[in-house]
CHARMM-style PDB file with segment names, atoms N, HN, CA, C and O in Angstrom:
ATOM      1  N   UNK     1       9.919  -0.524  -8.580  1.00  0.00      PROA
ATOM      2  CA  UNK     1       9.570   0.502  -7.462  1.00  0.00      PROA
ATOM      3  C   UNK     1       8.357   1.290  -7.967  1.00  0.00      PROA
ATOM      4  O   UNK     1       7.548   1.710  -7.140  1.00  0.00      PROA
ATOM      5  N   UNK     2       8.187   1.510  -9.239  1.00  0.00      PROA
ATOM      6  HN  UNK     2       8.845   1.169  -9.911  1.00  0.00      PROA
ATOM      7  CA  UNK     2       7.261   2.318  -9.830  1.00  0.00      PROA
ATOM      8  C   UNK     2       5.684   1.675  -9.746  1.00  0.00      PROA
ATOM      9  O   UNK     2       4.664   2.365  -9.746  1.00  0.00      PROA
ATOM     10  N   UNK     3       5.725   0.249  -9.677  1.00  0.00      PROA
ATOM     11  HN  UNK     3       6.553  -0.312  -9.677  1.00  0.00      PROA
ATOM     12  CA  UNK     3       4.512  -0.343  -9.486  1.00  0.00      PROA
ATOM     13  C   UNK     3       4.100  -0.329  -7.914  1.00  0.00      PROA
ATOM     14  O   UNK     3       2.933  -0.272  -7.526  1.00  0.00      PROA
ATOM     15  N   UNK     4       5.132  -0.385  -7.151  1.00  0.00      PROA
ATOM     16  HN  UNK     4       6.080  -0.432  -7.466  1.00  0.00      PROA
ATOM     17  CA  UNK     4       4.893  -0.154  -5.662  1.00  0.00      PROA
ATOM     18  C   UNK     4       4.330   1.287  -5.358  1.00  0.00      PROA
ATOM     19  O   UNK     4       3.438   1.430  -4.522  1.00  0.00      PROA
ATOM     20  N   UNK     5       4.826   2.276  -6.000  1.00  0.00      PROA
ATOM     21  HN  UNK     5       5.551   2.160  -6.680  1.00  0.00      PROA
ATOM     22  CA  UNK     5       4.330   3.540  -5.926  1.00  0.00      PROA
ATOM     23  C   UNK     5       2.870   3.778  -6.374  1.00  0.00      PROA
ATOM     24  O   UNK     5       2.084   4.537  -5.808  1.00  0.00      PROA
ATOM     25  N   UNK     6       2.615   3.026  -7.469  1.00  0.00      PROA
ATOM     26  HN  UNK     6       3.254   2.409  -7.928  1.00  0.00      PROA
ATOM     27  CA  UNK     6       1.227   2.980  -7.915  1.00  0.00      PROA
ATOM     28  C   UNK     6       0.386   2.348  -6.975  1.00  0.00      PROA
ATOM     29  O   UNK     6      -0.733   2.827  -6.797  1.00  0.00      PROA
ATOM     30  N   UNK     7       0.800   1.194  -6.246  1.00  0.00      PROA
ATOM     31  HN  UNK     7       1.710   0.805  -6.391  1.00  0.00      PROA
ATOM     32  CA  UNK     7      -0.101   0.587  -5.185  1.00  0.00      PROA
ATOM     33  C   UNK     7      -0.302   1.577  -4.082  1.00  0.00      PROA
ATOM     34  O   UNK     7      -1.413   1.712  -3.568  1.00  0.00      PROA
ATOM     35  N   UNK     8       0.842   2.344  -3.663  1.00  0.00      PROA
ATOM     36  HN  UNK     8       1.744   2.235  -4.080  1.00  0.00      PROA
ATOM     37  CA  UNK     8       0.772   3.096  -2.488  1.00  0.00      PROA
ATOM     38  C   UNK     8      -0.137   4.172  -2.863  1.00  0.00      PROA
ATOM     39  O   UNK     8      -0.893   4.549  -1.967  1.00  0.00      PROA
ATOM     40  N   UNK     9      -0.229   4.771  -4.043  1.00  0.00      PROA
ATOM     41  HN  UNK     9       0.384   4.466  -4.771  1.00  0.00      PROA
ATOM     42  CA  UNK     9      -1.096   5.888  -4.274  1.00  0.00      PROA
ATOM     43  C   UNK     9      -2.567   5.404  -4.334  1.00  0.00      PROA
ATOM     44  O   UNK     9      -3.488   6.184  -4.090  1.00  0.00      PROA
ATOM     45  N   UNK    10      -2.782   4.059  -4.676  1.00  0.00      PROA
ATOM     46  HN  UNK    10      -2.034   3.426  -4.874  1.00  0.00      PROA
ATOM     47  CA  UNK    10      -4.202   3.554  -4.580  1.00  0.00      PROA
ATOM     48  C   UNK    10      -4.533   3.411  -3.189  1.00  0.00      PROA
ATOM     49  O   UNK    10      -5.670   3.730  -2.840  1.00  0.00      PROA
ATOM     50  N   UNK    11      -3.743   2.997  -2.373  1.00  0.00      PROA
ATOM     51  HN  UNK    11      -2.819   2.738  -2.657  1.00  0.00      PROA
ATOM     52  CA  UNK    11      -3.995   2.768  -0.842  1.00  0.00      PROA
ATOM     53  C   UNK    11      -4.385   4.214  -0.332  1.00  0.00      PROA
ATOM     54  O   UNK    11      -5.393   4.406   0.348  1.00  0.00      PROA
ATOM     55  N   UNK    12      -3.575   5.143  -0.683  1.00  0.00      PROA
ATOM     56  HN  UNK    12      -2.756   4.987  -1.235  1.00  0.00      PROA
ATOM     57  CA  UNK    12      -3.978   6.486  -0.071  1.00  0.00      PROA
ATOM     58  C   UNK    12      -5.240   7.015  -0.579  1.00  0.00      PROA
ATOM     59  O   UNK    12      -6.070   7.552   0.155  1.00  0.00      PROA
ATOM     60  N   UNK    13      -5.390   6.853  -1.925  1.00  0.00      PROA
ATOM     61  HN  UNK    13      -4.716   6.417  -2.521  1.00  0.00      PROA
ATOM     62  CA  UNK    13      -6.723   7.351  -2.528  1.00  0.00      PROA
ATOM     63  C   UNK    13      -7.891   6.687  -1.928  1.00  0.00      PROA
ATOM     64  O   UNK    13      -8.891   7.389  -1.777  1.00  0.00      PROA
ATOM     65  N   UNK    14      -7.938   5.489  -1.569  1.00  0.00      PROA
ATOM     66  HN  UNK    14      -7.125   4.919  -1.692  1.00  0.00      PROA
ATOM     67  CA  UNK    14      -8.972   4.665  -1.188  1.00  0.00      PROA
ATOM     68  C   UNK    14      -8.969   4.679   0.469  1.00  0.00      PROA
ATOM     69  O   UNK    14      -9.966   4.371   1.123  1.00  0.00      PROA
ATOM     70  N   UNK    15      -7.808   5.048   1.008  1.00  0.00      PROA
ATOM     71  HN  UNK    15      -6.999   5.298   0.477  1.00  0.00      PROA
ATOM     72  CA  UNK    15      -7.653   4.748   2.482  1.00  0.00      PROA
ATOM     73  C   UNK    15      -8.011   3.317   2.924  1.00  0.00      PROA
ATOM     74  O   UNK    15      -8.545   3.117   4.015  1.00  0.00      PROA
ATOM     75  N   UNK    16      -7.754   2.465   2.186  1.00  0.00      PROA
ATOM     76  HN  UNK    16      -7.320   2.628   1.299  1.00  0.00      PROA
ATOM     77  CA  UNK    16      -7.935   1.047   2.360  1.00  0.00      PROA
ATOM     78  C   UNK    16      -7.087   0.144   1.452  1.00  0.00      PROA
ATOM     79  O   UNK    16      -7.014   0.293   0.232  1.00  0.00      PROA
ATOM     80  N   UNK    17      -6.454  -0.804   2.156  1.00  0.00      PROA
ATOM     81  HN  UNK    17      -6.513  -0.925   3.147  1.00  0.00      PROA
ATOM     82  CA  UNK    17      -5.646  -1.818   1.392  1.00  0.00      PROA
ATOM     83  C   UNK    17      -6.530  -2.626   0.575  1.00  0.00      PROA
ATOM     84  O   UNK    17      -6.132  -2.941  -0.546  1.00  0.00      PROA
ATOM     85  N   UNK    18      -7.800  -3.051   1.017  1.00  0.00      PROA
ATOM     86  HN  UNK    18      -8.123  -2.795   1.928  1.00  0.00      PROA
ATOM     87  CA  UNK    18      -8.625  -3.940   0.334  1.00  0.00      PROA
ATOM     88  C   UNK    18      -9.156  -3.300  -1.044  1.00  0.00      PROA
ATOM     89  O   UNK    18      -9.171  -3.859  -2.141  1.00  0.00      PROA
ATOM     90  N   UNK    19      -9.548  -2.118  -0.763  1.00  0.00      PROA
ATOM     91  HN  UNK    19      -9.536  -1.663   0.127  1.00  0.00      PROA
ATOM     92  CA  UNK    19     -10.198  -1.335  -1.975  1.00  0.00      PROA
ATOM     93  C   UNK    19      -9.048  -1.182  -3.027  1.00  0.00      PROA
ATOM     94  O   UNK    19      -9.218  -1.481  -4.209  1.00  0.00      PROA
ATOM     95  N   UNK    20      -7.857  -0.696  -2.524  1.00  0.00      PROA
ATOM     96  HN  UNK    20      -7.719  -0.453  -1.564  1.00  0.00      PROA
ATOM     97  CA  UNK    20      -6.741  -0.631  -3.327  1.00  0.00      PROA
ATOM     98  C   UNK    20      -6.521  -1.760  -4.114  1.00  0.00      PROA
ATOM     99  O   UNK    20      -6.498  -1.650  -5.340  1.00  0.00      PROA
ATOM    100  N   UNK    21      -6.335  -2.972  -3.488  1.00  0.00      PROA
ATOM    101  HN  UNK    21      -6.354  -3.061  -2.492  1.00  0.00      PROA
ATOM    102  CA  UNK    21      -6.045  -4.283  -4.045  1.00  0.00      PROA
ATOM    103  C   UNK    21      -7.067  -4.638  -5.076  1.00  0.00      PROA
ATOM    104  O   UNK    21      -6.703  -5.187  -6.116  1.00  0.00      PROA
ATOM    105  N   UNK    22      -8.398  -4.343  -4.840  1.00  0.00      PROA
ATOM    106  HN  UNK    22      -8.693  -3.898  -3.995  1.00  0.00      PROA
ATOM    107  CA  UNK    22      -9.419  -4.543  -5.869  1.00  0.00      PROA
ATOM    108  C   UNK    22      -9.125  -3.781  -7.182  1.00  0.00      PROA
ATOM    109  O   UNK    22      -9.193  -4.295  -8.298  1.00  0.00      PROA
ATOM    110  N   UNK    23      -8.782  -2.461  -6.914  1.00  0.00      PROA
ATOM    111  HN  UNK    23      -8.728  -2.044  -6.007  1.00  0.00      PROA
ATOM    112  CA  UNK    23      -8.502  -1.577  -7.994  1.00  0.00      PROA
ATOM    113  C   UNK    23      -7.424  -1.983  -8.878  1.00  0.00      PROA
ATOM    114  O   UNK    23      -7.463  -1.860 -10.102  1.00  0.00      PROA
ATOM    115  N   UNK    24      -6.338  -2.536  -8.128  1.00  0.00      PROA
ATOM    116  HN  UNK    24      -6.306  -2.636  -7.133  1.00  0.00      PROA
ATOM    117  CA  UNK    24      -5.068  -2.955  -8.805  1.00  0.00      PROA
ATOM    118  C   UNK    24      -5.108  -4.359  -9.223  1.00  0.00      PROA
ATOM    119  O   UNK    24      -4.154  -4.894  -9.786  1.00  0.00      PROA
ATOM    120  N   UNK    25      -6.219  -4.967  -8.947  1.00  0.00      PROA
ATOM    121  HN  UNK    25      -6.994  -4.533  -8.489  1.00  0.00      PROA
ATOM    122  CA  UNK    25      -6.394  -6.437  -9.375  1.00  0.00      PROA
ATOM    123  C   UNK    25      -5.417  -7.433  -8.653  1.00  0.00      PROA
ATOM    124  O   UNK    25      -5.006  -8.416  -9.269  1.00  0.00      PROA
ATOM    125  N   UNK    26      -5.061  -7.204  -7.424  1.00  0.00      PROA
ATOM    126  HN  UNK    26      -5.395  -6.405  -6.924  1.00  0.00      PROA
ATOM    127  CA  UNK    26      -4.190  -8.092  -6.889  1.00  0.00      PROA
ATOM    128  C   UNK    26      -4.759  -8.394  -5.300  1.00  0.00      PROA
ATOM    129  O   UNK    26      -5.695  -7.749  -4.827  1.00  0.00      PROA
ATOM    130  N   UNK    27      -4.159  -9.304  -4.672  1.00  0.00      PROA
ATOM    131  HN  UNK    27      -3.399  -9.829  -5.056  1.00  0.00      PROA
ATOM    132  CA  UNK    27      -4.777  -9.620  -3.348  1.00  0.00      PROA
ATOM    133  C   UNK    27      -4.479  -8.499  -2.326  1.00  0.00      PROA
ATOM    134  O   UNK    27      -3.576  -7.699  -2.567  1.00  0.00      PROA
ATOM    135  N   UNK    28      -5.236  -8.412  -1.152  1.00  0.00      PROA
ATOM    136  HN  UNK    28      -5.970  -9.062  -0.957  1.00  0.00      PROA
ATOM    137  CA  UNK    28      -4.896  -7.495  -0.194  1.00  0.00      PROA
ATOM    138  C   UNK    28      -3.611  -7.893   0.488  1.00  0.00      PROA
ATOM    139  O   UNK    28      -2.902  -6.998   0.947  1.00  0.00      PROA
ATOM    140  N   UNK    29      -3.283  -9.035   0.585  1.00  0.00      PROA
ATOM    141  HN  UNK    29      -3.859  -9.762   0.211  1.00  0.00      PROA
ATOM    142  CA  UNK    29      -2.036  -9.437   1.308  1.00  0.00      PROA
ATOM    143  C   UNK    29      -0.824  -8.966   0.323  1.00  0.00      PROA
ATOM    144  O   UNK    29       0.205  -8.509   0.820  1.00  0.00      PROA
ATOM    145  N   UNK    30      -0.975  -9.088  -1.066  1.00  0.00      PROA
ATOM    146  HN  UNK    30      -1.811  -9.459  -1.470  1.00  0.00      PROA
ATOM    147  CA  UNK    30       0.100  -8.869  -1.906  1.00  0.00      PROA
ATOM    148  C   UNK    30       0.266  -7.357  -1.857  1.00  0.00      PROA
ATOM    149  O   UNK    30       1.431  -6.959  -1.816  1.00  0.00      PROA
ATOM    150  N   UNK    31      -0.744  -6.415  -1.853  1.00  0.00      PROA
ATOM    151  HN  UNK    31      -1.690  -6.739  -1.886  1.00  0.00      PROA
ATOM    152  CA  UNK    31      -0.624  -5.138  -1.839  1.00  0.00      PROA
ATOM    153  C   UNK    31       0.190  -4.738  -0.646  1.00  0.00      PROA
ATOM    154  O   UNK    31       1.146  -3.970  -0.756  1.00  0.00      PROA
ATOM    155  N   UNK    32      -0.187  -5.256   0.483  1.00  0.00      PROA
ATOM    156  HN  UNK    32      -0.963  -5.880   0.572  1.00  0.00      PROA
ATOM    157  CA  UNK    32       0.286  -4.924   1.793  1.00  0.00      PROA
ATOM    158  C   UNK    32       1.821  -5.208   1.695  1.00  0.00      PROA
ATOM    159  O   UNK    32       2.608  -4.338   2.069  1.00  0.00      PROA
ATOM    160  N   UNK    33       2.265  -6.398   1.205  1.00  0.00      PROA
ATOM    161  HN  UNK    33       1.626  -7.105   0.902  1.00  0.00      PROA
ATOM    162  CA  UNK    33       3.599  -6.668   1.051  1.00  0.00      PROA
ATOM    163  C   UNK    33       4.365  -5.851   0.173  1.00  0.00      PROA
ATOM    164  O   UNK    33       5.552  -5.673   0.446  1.00  0.00      PROA
ATOM    165  N   UNK    34       3.850  -5.310  -0.874  1.00  0.00      PROA
ATOM    166  HN  UNK    34       2.885  -5.454  -1.096  1.00  0.00      PROA
ATOM    167  CA  UNK    34       4.401  -4.476  -1.736  1.00  0.00      PROA
ATOM    168  C   UNK    34       4.711  -3.018  -1.040  1.00  0.00      PROA
ATOM    169  O   UNK    34       5.783  -2.433  -1.190  1.00  0.00      PROA
ATOM    170  N   UNK    35       3.740  -2.578  -0.349  1.00  0.00      PROA
ATOM    171  HN  UNK    35       2.869  -3.054  -0.227  1.00  0.00      PROA
ATOM    172  CA  UNK    35       3.831  -1.346   0.339  1.00  0.00      PROA
ATOM    173  C   UNK    35       4.977  -1.541   1.359  1.00  0.00      PROA
ATOM    174  O   UNK    35       5.821  -0.651   1.468  1.00  0.00      PROA
ATOM    175  N   UNK    36       5.048  -2.652   2.105  1.00  0.00      PROA
ATOM    176  HN  UNK    36       4.362  -3.375   2.017  1.00  0.00      PROA
ATOM    177  CA  UNK    36       6.031  -2.985   3.280  1.00  0.00      PROA
ATOM    178  C   UNK    36       7.517  -3.072   2.515  1.00  0.00      PROA
ATOM    179  O   UNK    36       8.528  -2.709   3.118  1.00  0.00      PROA
ATOM    180  N   UNK    37       7.573  -3.532   1.274  1.00  0.00      PROA
ATOM    181  HN  UNK    37       6.752  -3.827   0.785  1.00  0.00      PROA
ATOM    182  CA  UNK    37       8.809  -3.661   0.616  1.00  0.00      PROA
ATOM    183  C   UNK    37       9.239  -2.188   0.101  1.00  0.00      PROA
ATOM    184  O   UNK    37      10.418  -1.844   0.020  1.00  0.00      PROA
ATOM    185  N   UNK    38       8.240  -1.430  -0.209  1.00  0.00      PROA
ATOM    186  HN  UNK    38       7.282  -1.709  -0.144  1.00  0.00      PROA
ATOM    187  CA  UNK    38       8.618   0.011  -0.630  1.00  0.00      PROA
ATOM    188  C   UNK    38       9.150   0.653   0.564  1.00  0.00      PROA
ATOM    189  O   UNK    38      10.196   1.298   0.511  1.00  0.00      PROA
ATOM    190  N   UNK    39       8.443   0.500   1.706  1.00  0.00      PROA
ATOM    191  HN  UNK    39       7.592  -0.025   1.750  1.00  0.00      PROA
ATOM    192  CA  UNK    39       8.989   1.314   2.976  1.00  0.00      PROA
ATOM    193  C   UNK    39      10.304   0.754   3.289  1.00  0.00      PROA
ATOM    194  O   UNK    39      11.148   1.590   3.613  1.00  0.00      PROA
ATOM    195  N   UNK    40      10.725  -0.654   3.263  1.00  0.00      PROA
ATOM    196  HN  UNK    40      10.039  -1.333   3.000  1.00  0.00      PROA
ATOM    197  CA  UNK    40      11.980  -0.982   3.554  1.00  0.00      PROA
ATOM    198  C   UNK    40      12.914  -0.340   2.504  1.00  0.00      PROA
ATOM    199  O   UNK    40      13.966   0.168   2.892  1.00  0.00      PROA
ATOM    200  N   UNK    41      12.623  -0.336   1.350  1.00  0.00      PROA
ATOM    201  HN  UNK    41      11.768  -0.748   1.035  1.00  0.00      PROA
ATOM    202  CA  UNK    41      13.489   0.044   0.375  1.00  0.00      PROA
ATOM    203  C   UNK    41      13.706   1.725   0.563  1.00  0.00      PROA
ATOM    204  O   UNK    41      14.780   2.215   0.215  1.00  0.00      PROA
ATOM    205  N   UNK    42      12.844   2.409   1.018  1.00  0.00      PROA
ATOM    206  HN  UNK    42      11.972   2.011   1.301  1.00  0.00      PROA
ATOM    207  CA  UNK    42      12.998   3.868   1.209  1.00  0.00      PROA
ATOM    208  C   UNK    42      13.640   4.153   2.713  1.00  0.00      PROA
ATOM    209  O   UNK    42      14.320   5.143   2.981  1.00  0.00      PROA
ATOM    210  N   UNK    43      13.317   3.166   3.578  1.00  0.00      PROA
ATOM    211  HN  UNK    43      12.765   2.361   3.360  1.00  0.00      PROA
ATOM    212  CA  UNK    43      14.043   3.260   4.906  1.00  0.00      PROA
ATOM    213  C   UNK    43      13.124   4.026   5.863  1.00  0.00      PROA
ATOM    214  O   UNK    43      13.577   4.404   6.943  1.00  0.00      PROA
ATOM    215  N   UNK    44      11.797   4.283   5.503  1.00  0.00      PROA
ATOM    216  HN  UNK    44      11.428   3.976   4.626  1.00  0.00      PROA
ATOM    217  CA  UNK    44      10.989   4.893   6.539  1.00  0.00      PROA
ATOM    218  C   UNK    44       9.484   4.322   6.212  1.00  0.00      PROA
ATOM    219  O   UNK    44       9.250   3.742   5.152  1.00  0.00      PROA
ATOM    220  N   UNK    45       8.520   4.531   7.187  1.00  0.00      PROA
ATOM    221  HN  UNK    45       8.710   5.002   8.048  1.00  0.00      PROA
ATOM    222  CA  UNK    45       7.148   4.166   6.978  1.00  0.00      PROA
ATOM    223  C   UNK    45       6.389   5.207   6.250  1.00  0.00      PROA
ATOM    224  O   UNK    45       6.469   6.391   6.577  1.00  0.00      PROA
ATOM    225  N   UNK    46       5.634   4.782   5.244  1.00  0.00      PROA
ATOM    226  HN  UNK    46       5.569   3.820   4.978  1.00  0.00      PROA
ATOM    227  CA  UNK    46       4.764   5.646   4.456  1.00  0.00      PROA
ATOM    228  C   UNK    46       3.316   5.791   5.037  1.00  0.00      PROA
ATOM    229  O   UNK    46       2.669   6.831   4.913  1.00  0.00      PROA
ATOM    230  N   UNK    47       2.852   4.662   5.688  1.00  0.00      PROA
ATOM    231  HN  UNK    47       3.379   3.818   5.789  1.00  0.00      PROA
ATOM    232  CA  UNK    47       1.551   4.568   6.459  1.00  0.00      PROA
ATOM    233  C   UNK    47       1.649   4.055   7.797  1.00  0.00      PROA
ATOM    234  O   UNK    47       2.351   3.096   8.117  1.00  0.00      PROA
ATOM    235  N   UNK    48       0.883   4.761   8.606  1.00  0.00      PROA
ATOM    236  HN  UNK    48       0.313   5.540   8.346  1.00  0.00      PROA
ATOM    237  CA  UNK    48       0.735   4.255   9.950  1.00  0.00      PROA
ATOM    238  C   UNK    48      -0.608   3.413  10.085  1.00  0.00      PROA
ATOM    239  O   UNK    48      -1.751   3.832   9.905  1.00  0.00      PROA
ATOM    240  N   UNK    49      -0.235   2.214  10.421  1.00  0.00      PROA
ATOM    241  HN  UNK    49       0.694   1.874  10.567  1.00  0.00      PROA
ATOM    242  CA  UNK    49      -1.262   1.075  10.518  1.00  0.00      PROA
ATOM    243  C   UNK    49      -1.667   0.931  11.893  1.00  0.00      PROA
ATOM    244  O   UNK    49      -0.862   0.710  12.797  1.00  0.00      PROA
ATOM    245  N   UNK    50      -3.053   1.070  12.076  1.00  0.00      PROA
ATOM    246  HN  UNK    50      -3.708   1.249  11.341  1.00  0.00      PROA
ATOM    247  CA  UNK    50      -3.557   0.729  13.419  1.00  0.00      PROA
ATOM    248  C   UNK    50      -4.786  -0.224  13.291  1.00  0.00      PROA
ATOM    249  O   UNK    50      -5.851   0.101  12.766  1.00  0.00      PROA
ATOM    250  N   UNK    51      -4.516  -1.383  13.811  1.00  0.00      PROA
ATOM    251  HN  UNK    51      -3.651  -1.646  14.237  1.00  0.00      PROA
ATOM    252  CA  UNK    51      -5.539  -2.398  13.580  1.00  0.00      PROA
ATOM    253  C   UNK    51      -5.976  -2.550  12.079  1.00  0.00      PROA
ATOM    254  O   UNK    51      -5.215  -2.847  11.159  1.00  0.00      PROA
ATOM    255  N   UNK    52      -7.248  -2.313  11.982  1.00  0.00      PROA
ATOM    256  HN  UNK    52      -7.867  -2.072  12.730  1.00  0.00      PROA
ATOM    257  CA  UNK    52      -7.780  -2.586  10.499  1.00  0.00      PROA
ATOM    258  C   UNK    52      -7.933  -1.202   9.705  1.00  0.00      PROA
ATOM    259  O   UNK    52      -8.546  -1.149   8.639  1.00  0.00      PROA
ATOM    260  N   UNK    53      -7.370  -0.155  10.265  1.00  0.00      PROA
ATOM    261  HN  UNK    53      -6.872  -0.198  11.131  1.00  0.00      PROA
ATOM    262  CA  UNK    53      -7.478   1.107   9.564  1.00  0.00      PROA
ATOM    263  C   UNK    53      -6.124   1.762   9.444  1.00  0.00      PROA
ATOM    264  O   UNK    53      -5.133   1.456  10.109  1.00  0.00      PROA
ATOM    265  N   UNK    54      -6.201   2.743   8.474  1.00  0.00      PROA
ATOM    266  HN  UNK    54      -7.005   2.991   7.934  1.00  0.00      PROA
ATOM    267  CA  UNK    54      -5.024   3.571   8.178  1.00  0.00      PROA
ATOM    268  C   UNK    54      -5.163   4.770   8.836  1.00  0.00      PROA
ATOM    269  O   UNK    54      -6.288   5.264   8.898  1.00  0.00      PROA
ATOM    270  N   UNK    55      -4.086   5.409   9.414  1.00  0.00      PROA
ATOM    271  HN  UNK    55      -3.172   5.007   9.364  1.00  0.00      PROA
ATOM    272  CA  UNK    55      -4.158   6.666  10.042  1.00  0.00      PROA
ATOM    273  C   UNK    55      -3.133   7.531   9.360  1.00  0.00      PROA
ATOM    274  OT1 UNK    55      -2.979   8.700   9.714  1.00  0.00      PROA
TER     275      UNK     55
END
């Protein structure tokens, strides 16, 4: 879970899955999957996704 929180922080910091993935040295799809897994584990959404952007 700590790694997933690190990924979440990177996404928020950059407001971008792609830039966060680059920073964390993983693929964009992997970081997205990790955030989704964290959301499932917590039982609520952390990010509102609309098309290609975060809100």
